[in-house]
Coordinates of C-alpha atoms in Angstrom, one line a residue:
M232 CA 181.6 112.9 53.1
K233 CA 184.7 111.8 55.1
N234 CA 182.7 112.1 58.3
Q235 CA 179.9 110.0 56.9
S236 CA 182.3 107.3 55.7
K237 CA 184.0 107.3 59.1
T238 CA 180.6 107.0 60.8
S239 CA 179.6 104.2 58.5
S240 CA 182.8 102.3 59.1
I241 CA 182.4 102.6 62.9
S242 CA 178.8 101.3 62.6
Q243 CA 179.9 98.3 60.5
N244 CA 182.7 97.5 62.9
T245 CA 180.2 97.7 65.8
N246 CA 177.8 95.3 63.9
V247 CA 180.6 92.8 63.4
L248 CA 181.6 92.9 67.0
E249 CA 178.0 92.6 68.2
A250 CA 177.5 89.6 65.9
L251 CA 180.7 88.0 67.1
N252 CA 179.8 88.6 70.8
D253 CA 176.4 86.9 70.2
V254 CA 178.1 83.8 68.8
L255 CA 180.5 83.6 71.7
K256 CA 177.8 84.2 74.2
L257 CA 175.6 81.4 72.7
R258 CA 178.6 79.0 72.6
R259 CA 179.3 79.7 76.3
E260 CA 175.7 79.2 77.2
R261 CA 175.5 75.9 75.3
F262 CA 178.7 74.7 77.0
W263 CA 177.5 75.6 80.5
T264 CA 173.9 74.3 80.1
I265 CA 175.1 70.9 78.9
T266 CA 177.8 70.8 81.5
L267 CA 175.3 71.6 84.3
M268 CA 173.0 68.8 83.1
L269 CA 175.9 66.4 82.9
I270 CA 176.7 67.3 86.5
V271 CA 173.0 66.5 87.4
I272 CA 173.3 63.0 85.8
F273 CA 176.7 62.3 87.2
A274 CA 175.9 63.5 90.8
T275 CA 172.6 61.6 90.7
T276 CA 174.2 58.4 89.5
L277 CA 177.1 58.7 92.0
Y278 CA 174.8 59.4 95.0
G279 CA 172.0 57.0 93.9
T280 CA 174.4 54.1 93.7
L281 CA 176.1 54.5 97.1
R282 CA 173.8 51.8 98.2
N283 CA 171.8 49.3 96.1
P284 CA 169.2 51.5 94.3
F285 CA 167.0 48.5 93.6
I286 CA 166.3 48.3 97.4
N287 CA 166.9 51.8 98.8
T288 CA 165.4 55.2 97.9
F289 CA 167.6 58.3 97.8
S290 CA 166.0 59.3 101.1
K291 CA 166.9 56.0 102.8
I292 CA 170.5 56.1 101.5
G293 CA 170.8 59.5 103.2
N294 CA 169.0 58.9 106.4
Y295 CA 169.7 55.3 107.2
F296 CA 173.3 54.8 106.0
G297 CA 175.0 57.9 107.2
Y298 CA 175.0 59.9 104.0
R299 CA 172.8 62.8 105.1
V300 CA 175.3 65.5 104.3
L301 CA 175.9 64.0 100.8
Y302 CA 172.1 63.8 100.4
I303 CA 171.8 67.6 101.1
I304 CA 174.8 68.4 98.9
W305 CA 173.3 66.3 96.1
A306 CA 169.9 68.1 96.4
I307 CA 171.5 71.6 96.4
T308 CA 173.7 70.8 93.4
V309 CA 170.9 69.2 91.3
S310 CA 168.5 72.1 92.2
I311 CA 171.0 74.8 91.2
C312 CA 172.0 73.0 88.0
I313 CA 168.5 72.3 86.8
H314 CA 167.3 75.8 87.7
I315 CA 170.1 77.7 85.9
S316 CA 170.1 75.6 82.8
S317 CA 166.3 75.6 82.5
I318 CA 166.1 79.4 82.9
L319 CA 168.7 79.8 80.1
L320 CA 166.6 77.5 77.9
F321 CA 163.5 79.6 78.6
K322 CA 165.4 82.7 77.6
L323 CA 166.8 81.1 74.4
T324 CA 163.4 80.1 73.2
D325 CA 161.6 83.3 74.4
Y326 CA 159.4 81.4 76.8
S327 CA 157.9 84.2 78.9
K328 CA 155.3 82.4 81.1
K329 CA 156.1 83.2 84.7
M330 CA 154.7 79.8 85.9
G331 CA 157.8 78.1 84.4
S332 CA 160.3 80.2 86.4
L333 CA 158.1 80.1 89.5
G334 CA 157.7 76.3 89.2
L335 CA 161.5 75.9 89.0
L336 CA 162.0 78.1 92.1
F337 CA 159.5 76.0 94.1
A338 CA 161.0 72.8 92.8
S339 CA 164.5 73.8 94.0
F340 CA 163.1 74.8 97.4
F341 CA 161.1 71.6 97.9
L342 CA 164.0 69.3 96.8
I343 CA 166.5 71.0 99.2
V344 CA 163.9 71.0 102.0
T345 CA 163.2 67.3 101.3
A346 CA 166.8 66.5 101.8
I347 CA 167.2 68.5 104.9
I348 CA 164.1 67.0 106.7
P349 CA 165.0 63.8 108.4
S350 CA 163.0 60.8 107.2
I351 CA 163.3 58.0 109.8
K352 CA 159.8 56.6 110.1
E353 CA 160.3 54.7 113.3
Q354 CA 161.9 57.5 115.3
L355 CA 160.5 60.7 113.7
P356 CA 157.1 59.9 112.2
F357 CA 156.0 63.5 111.8
W358 CA 159.1 64.5 109.9
H359 CA 158.8 61.4 107.8
I360 CA 155.3 62.4 106.7
L361 CA 156.4 66.0 106.0
H362 CA 159.3 64.6 104.0
K363 CA 156.8 62.6 101.9
W364 CA 154.8 65.8 101.3
T365 CA 157.7 67.9 100.2
T366 CA 158.7 65.1 97.8
F367 CA 155.3 65.2 96.3
F368 CA 155.4 69.0 96.0
Y369 CA 158.8 68.8 94.3
V370 CA 157.4 66.5 91.7
M371 CA 154.3 68.7 91.1
S372 CA 156.5 71.8 90.9
M373 CA 158.8 70.2 88.3
I374 CA 155.7 69.1 86.2
T375 CA 154.3 72.7 86.5
A376 CA 157.5 74.2 85.4
L377 CA 158.5 71.9 82.5
H378 CA 155.5 70.1 81.1
P379 CA 153.7 73.3 79.9
F380 CA 157.1 74.5 78.4
F381 CA 157.5 71.3 76.5
V382 CA 154.0 71.6 75.1
W383 CA 154.6 75.2 74.2
L384 CA 157.9 74.3 72.6
G385 CA 156.3 71.5 70.5
R386 CA 153.8 74.0 69.1
K387 CA 156.5 76.6 68.4
I388 CA 158.8 74.0 66.7
P389 CA 156.5 71.3 65.3
R390 CA 159.3 69.0 64.4
L391 CA 160.0 68.6 68.1
K392 CA 156.4 67.9 69.1
V393 CA 156.4 64.1 68.7
L394 CA 159.9 63.8 70.2
L395 CA 158.9 65.8 73.3
R396 CA 155.7 63.9 73.8
N397 CA 157.3 60.5 73.4
W398 CA 160.3 61.4 75.6
Q399 CA 158.0 62.5 78.4
L400 CA 155.9 59.3 78.0
F401 CA 159.2 57.4 78.1
I402 CA 160.1 59.0 81.5
L403 CA 156.5 58.5 82.8
I404 CA 156.1 54.9 81.7
G405 CA 159.5 54.0 82.9
S406 CA 158.9 55.6 86.3
I407 CA 155.5 53.9 86.7
T408 CA 156.9 50.5 85.6
S409 CA 159.7 50.9 88.2
L410 CA 157.2 51.7 90.9
L411 CA 155.0 48.7 90.0
I412 CA 157.9 46.2 89.8
Q413 CA 160.3 47.5 92.4
G414 CA 158.1 49.7 94.6
Q415 CA 159.4 53.1 95.7
T416 CA 163.2 52.6 95.2
G417 CA 166.2 54.6 94.0
I418 CA 165.6 53.2 90.5
F419 CA 162.5 55.4 90.2
E420 CA 164.5 58.5 91.0
L421 CA 167.5 57.5 88.8
W422 CA 165.2 56.9 85.9
F423 CA 163.5 60.3 86.3
F424 CA 166.8 62.3 86.5
W425 CA 168.4 60.3 83.7
G426 CA 165.4 60.8 81.4
L427 CA 165.1 64.5 82.2
G428 CA 168.8 65.1 81.9
T429 CA 169.2 63.4 78.5
L430 CA 166.2 65.2 77.1
M431 CA 167.4 68.6 78.3
I432 CA 170.9 67.9 76.9
Y433 CA 169.4 67.1 73.5
L434 CA 167.4 70.3 73.5
F435 CA 170.3 72.4 74.6
W436 CA 172.5 71.0 71.8
I437 CA 170.0 71.4 68.9
L438 CA 168.4 74.7 70.0
F439 CA 171.7 76.5 70.9
T440 CA 173.4 75.1 67.8
E441 CA 170.6 76.5 65.6
K442 CA 170.9 79.9 67.3
I443 CA 174.7 79.9 66.9
E444 CA 174.4 79.1 63.2
E445 CA 172.0 82.0 62.8
A446 CA 174.3 84.4 64.7
E447 CA 177.3 83.2 62.6
Q448 CA 175.3 84.0 59.4
H449 CA 174.7 87.5 60.8
E450 CA 178.4 87.8 61.5
H451 CA 179.3 86.8 58.0
I452 CA 176.9 89.3 56.5
A453 CA 178.2 92.1 58.7
E454 CA 181.8 91.1 57.8
K455 CA 180.9 91.2 54.1
E456 CA 179.3 94.6 54.4
K457 CA 182.4 95.9 56.2
N458 CA 184.8 94.5 53.5
R459 CA 182.7 96.1 50.7
S460 CA 183.1 99.5 52.2

């Protein structure tokens, strides 16, 4: 009987520790995903406003004004932050489609390559055209990675369906409006990353918070069972 009681006590202590570790892990992941996306917004705003974004694209800022190194650093930073935070969101929501992870990988690759390729139309026309294509493939990769996920998430959590649809439309309409009014400028790029960043931060906060609350309930239950014994 003593051995059984001791075994039961060890098991209950283990359950409490596991529940506590789950809570701490989720809190850490919530902190880092939000921090990473804030870095995306901050870095994008900082780089995109080095020159007038109503006139200059990110590419032009990097290639025509001597900010090529900063352009590459921005692309690497943004790629890593979006990739890591999105993968953590996929894991949190049990999104298992490989196309999402593959799309993020390609998006990171194409954004970094886009920044590395020189884009000076007058002097390097071939590289300028290649730069345009890698930009296009970056956008397509991001759409492939995230749009199906948002649709899937809206079906899994119906209360988010309208918000996800409207937020994506907000980003799309804002981007198209920017292109029609300003042409291809930095405002288009700023709008995209601002819109995506704020959407992701919102999702990180509400989804991680819900998981944390569930884990805390499990922790309280495990603690009560331990105290009863």
